[in-house]
Coordinates of C-alpha atoms in Angstrom, one line a residue:
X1 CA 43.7 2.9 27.9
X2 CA 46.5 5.0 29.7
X3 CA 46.4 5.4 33.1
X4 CA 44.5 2.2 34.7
X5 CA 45.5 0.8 37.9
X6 CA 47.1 -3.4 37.7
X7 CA 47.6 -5.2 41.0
X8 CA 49.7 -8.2 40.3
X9 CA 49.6 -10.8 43.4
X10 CA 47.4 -8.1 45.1
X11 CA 51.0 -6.1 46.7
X12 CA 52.2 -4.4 43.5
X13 CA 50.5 -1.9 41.9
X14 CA 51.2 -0.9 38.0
X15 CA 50.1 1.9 35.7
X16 CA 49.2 1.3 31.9
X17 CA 51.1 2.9 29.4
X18 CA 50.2 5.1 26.6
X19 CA 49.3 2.0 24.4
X20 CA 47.5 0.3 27.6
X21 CA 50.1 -2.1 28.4
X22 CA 51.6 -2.6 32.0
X23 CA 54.5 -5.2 32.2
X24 CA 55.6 -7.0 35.1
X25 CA 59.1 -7.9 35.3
X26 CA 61.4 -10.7 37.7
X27 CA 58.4 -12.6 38.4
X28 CA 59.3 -15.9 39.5
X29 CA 57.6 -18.6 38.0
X30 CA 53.9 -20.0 38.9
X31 CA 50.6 -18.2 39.9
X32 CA 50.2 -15.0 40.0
X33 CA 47.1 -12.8 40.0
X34 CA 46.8 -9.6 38.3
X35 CA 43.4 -7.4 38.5
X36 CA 42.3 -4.0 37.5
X37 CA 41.1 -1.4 40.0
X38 CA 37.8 -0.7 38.4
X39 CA 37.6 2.5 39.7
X40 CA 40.8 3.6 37.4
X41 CA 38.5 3.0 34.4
X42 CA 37.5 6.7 32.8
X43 CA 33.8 6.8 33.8
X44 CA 32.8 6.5 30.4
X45 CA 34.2 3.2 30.1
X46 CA 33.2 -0.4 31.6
X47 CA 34.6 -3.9 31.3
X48 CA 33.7 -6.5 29.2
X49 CA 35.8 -9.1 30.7
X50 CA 36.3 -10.1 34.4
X51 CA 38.3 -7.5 36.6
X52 CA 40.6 -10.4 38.0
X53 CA 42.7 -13.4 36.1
X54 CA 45.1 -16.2 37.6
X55 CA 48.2 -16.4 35.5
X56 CA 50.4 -19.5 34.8
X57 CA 53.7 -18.2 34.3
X58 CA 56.1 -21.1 33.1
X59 CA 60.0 -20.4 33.5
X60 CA 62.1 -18.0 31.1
X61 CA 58.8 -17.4 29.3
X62 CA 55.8 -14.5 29.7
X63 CA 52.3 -14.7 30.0
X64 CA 49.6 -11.8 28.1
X65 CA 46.4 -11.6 29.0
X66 CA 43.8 -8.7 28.1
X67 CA 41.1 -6.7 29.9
X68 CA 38.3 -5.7 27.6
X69 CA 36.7 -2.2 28.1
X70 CA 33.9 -0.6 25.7
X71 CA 32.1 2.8 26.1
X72 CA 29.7 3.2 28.3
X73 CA 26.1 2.7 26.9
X74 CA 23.3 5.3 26.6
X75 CA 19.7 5.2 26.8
X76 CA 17.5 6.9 24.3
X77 CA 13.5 7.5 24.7
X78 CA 11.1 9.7 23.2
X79 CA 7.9 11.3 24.5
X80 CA 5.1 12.1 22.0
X81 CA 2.2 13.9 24.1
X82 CA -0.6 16.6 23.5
X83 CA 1.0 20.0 24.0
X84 CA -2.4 21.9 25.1
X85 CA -0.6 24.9 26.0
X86 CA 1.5 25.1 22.8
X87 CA 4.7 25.6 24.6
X88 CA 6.6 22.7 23.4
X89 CA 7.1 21.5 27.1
X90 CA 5.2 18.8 28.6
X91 CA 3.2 20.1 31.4
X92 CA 1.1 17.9 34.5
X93 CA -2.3 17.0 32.9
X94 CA -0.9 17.5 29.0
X95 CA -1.6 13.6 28.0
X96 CA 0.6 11.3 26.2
X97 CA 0.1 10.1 22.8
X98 CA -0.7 6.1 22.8
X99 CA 0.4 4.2 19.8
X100 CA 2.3 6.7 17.8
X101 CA 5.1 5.0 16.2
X102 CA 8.7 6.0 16.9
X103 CA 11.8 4.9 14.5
X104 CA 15.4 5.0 15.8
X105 CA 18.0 4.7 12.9
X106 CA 22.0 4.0 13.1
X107 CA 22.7 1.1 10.7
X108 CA 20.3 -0.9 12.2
X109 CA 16.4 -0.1 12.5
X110 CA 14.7 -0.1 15.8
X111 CA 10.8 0.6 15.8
X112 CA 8.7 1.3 19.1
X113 CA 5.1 2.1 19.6
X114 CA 4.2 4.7 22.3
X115 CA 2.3 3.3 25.5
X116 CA -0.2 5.0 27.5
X117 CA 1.7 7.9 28.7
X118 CA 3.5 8.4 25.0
X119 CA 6.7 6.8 26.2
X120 CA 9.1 4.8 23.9
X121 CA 11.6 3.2 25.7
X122 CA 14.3 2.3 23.1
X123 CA 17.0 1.2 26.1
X124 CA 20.9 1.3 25.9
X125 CA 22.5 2.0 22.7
X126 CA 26.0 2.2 22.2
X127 CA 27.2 6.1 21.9
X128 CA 26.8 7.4 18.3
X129 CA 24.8 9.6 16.2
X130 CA 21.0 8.4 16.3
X131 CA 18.1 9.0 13.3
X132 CA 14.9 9.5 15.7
X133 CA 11.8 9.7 13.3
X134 CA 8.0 10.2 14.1
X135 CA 5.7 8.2 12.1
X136 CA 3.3 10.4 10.6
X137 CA 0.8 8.4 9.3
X138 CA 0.5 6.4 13.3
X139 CA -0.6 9.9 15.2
X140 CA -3.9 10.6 15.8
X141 CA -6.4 12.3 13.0
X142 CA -6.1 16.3 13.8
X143 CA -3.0 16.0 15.0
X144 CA 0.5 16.9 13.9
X145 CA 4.1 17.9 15.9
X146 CA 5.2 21.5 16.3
X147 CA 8.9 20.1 15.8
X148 CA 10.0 18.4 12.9
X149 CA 9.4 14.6 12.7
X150 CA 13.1 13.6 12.3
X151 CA 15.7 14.4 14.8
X152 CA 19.2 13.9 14.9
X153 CA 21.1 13.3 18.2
X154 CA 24.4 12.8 19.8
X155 CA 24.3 9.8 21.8
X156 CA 27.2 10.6 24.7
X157 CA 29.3 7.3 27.0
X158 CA 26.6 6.8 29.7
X159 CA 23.8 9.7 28.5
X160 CA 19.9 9.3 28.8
X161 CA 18.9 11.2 26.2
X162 CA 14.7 11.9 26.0
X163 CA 13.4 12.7 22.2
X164 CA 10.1 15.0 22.9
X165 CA 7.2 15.7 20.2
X166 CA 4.9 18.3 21.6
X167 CA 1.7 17.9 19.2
X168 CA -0.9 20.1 19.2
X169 CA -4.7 19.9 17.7
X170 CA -5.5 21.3 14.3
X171 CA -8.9 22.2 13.0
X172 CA -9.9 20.3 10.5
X173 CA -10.8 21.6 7.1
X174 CA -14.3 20.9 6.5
X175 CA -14.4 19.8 2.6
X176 CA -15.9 22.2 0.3
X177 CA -19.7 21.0 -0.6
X178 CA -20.1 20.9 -4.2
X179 CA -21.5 24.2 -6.3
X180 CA -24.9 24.1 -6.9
X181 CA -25.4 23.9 -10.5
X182 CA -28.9 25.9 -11.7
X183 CA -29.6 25.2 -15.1
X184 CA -30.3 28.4 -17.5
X185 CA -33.1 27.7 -19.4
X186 CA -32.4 27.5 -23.1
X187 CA -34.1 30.0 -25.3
X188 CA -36.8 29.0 -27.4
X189 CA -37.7 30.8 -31.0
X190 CA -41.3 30.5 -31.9

């Protein structure tokens, strides 16, 4: 990464380049500390290794170490909840949906049951696009969503990003009751 901030032996501060290399030159040999300024790291970035290393630098030689960085994790939930009013927006007293079952798909599969209040916490996920599918046959009889039951998302460095499924009641189709049959009577010839 371009642009991040070095301190070698906490007095000299260095720039990376464009391939994310900063080079120190005339050190004498020994001990020398280099660390990154965290706060030169693009916010959707964060370390993977320590900010700081000690350096044993041997005469007419040089020493290369590496700072690991990795996009910022997301979060992803979803919300399944009765949407009373119909206006695909959960409102105070609409309830969540316990127990509906919520798949999250990108290579690997991740599957969540709703709690109480219809949340599914799925937790930090690195950024990508995201499969989010509702379980059909896991919500409640009379029930179905008034969005579709897959969504695709955009999982952004450092985003929360909250999946909702209004559902809303259905009446239920009464089955038909079977015709009454009433036999003809067969004619007779006397």
């Amino acid at each position: 990464l371009q642009g991040m901030t070095l301190a070698f032996d906490e007095q000299t501060d260095m720039e990376t380049d464009q391939t994310g290399a900063a080079r120190a030159t005339r050190l004498a040999p020994g001990a020398h500390s280099v660390m990154i300024q965290e706060a030169s790291l693009p916010p959707q970035f964060v370390l993977t290794t320590s900010a700081f290393f000690l350096a044993q630098l041997p005469p007419n030689a040089s020493v290369t170490k590496y700072f690991g960085v990795k996009l910022t994790p997301g979060a992803i939930r979803a919300v399944v909840f009765e949407d009373a009013n119909e206006n695909g927006q959960r409102d105070a007293g609409e309830p969540g949906v316990a127990n509906a079952v919520v798949r999250l798909t990108n290579g690997k599969t991740f599957e969540m049951q709703t709690d109480a209040d219809g949340q599914a916490d799925f937790g930090k996920h690195a950024p990508a696009a995201y499969s989010v599918r509702l379980l059909p046959e896991s919500l409640p009889a009379g029930m179905r969503p008034t969005t579709g039951l897959r969504q695709a998302i955009m999982l952004a460095p450092g985003e929360e990003k909250a999946i909702a499924w209004p559902l809303i009641r259905v009446a239920e189709t009464p089955e038909p009751e079977p015709a009454q049959v009433t036999p003809t009577p067969t004619p007779t010839v006397t």
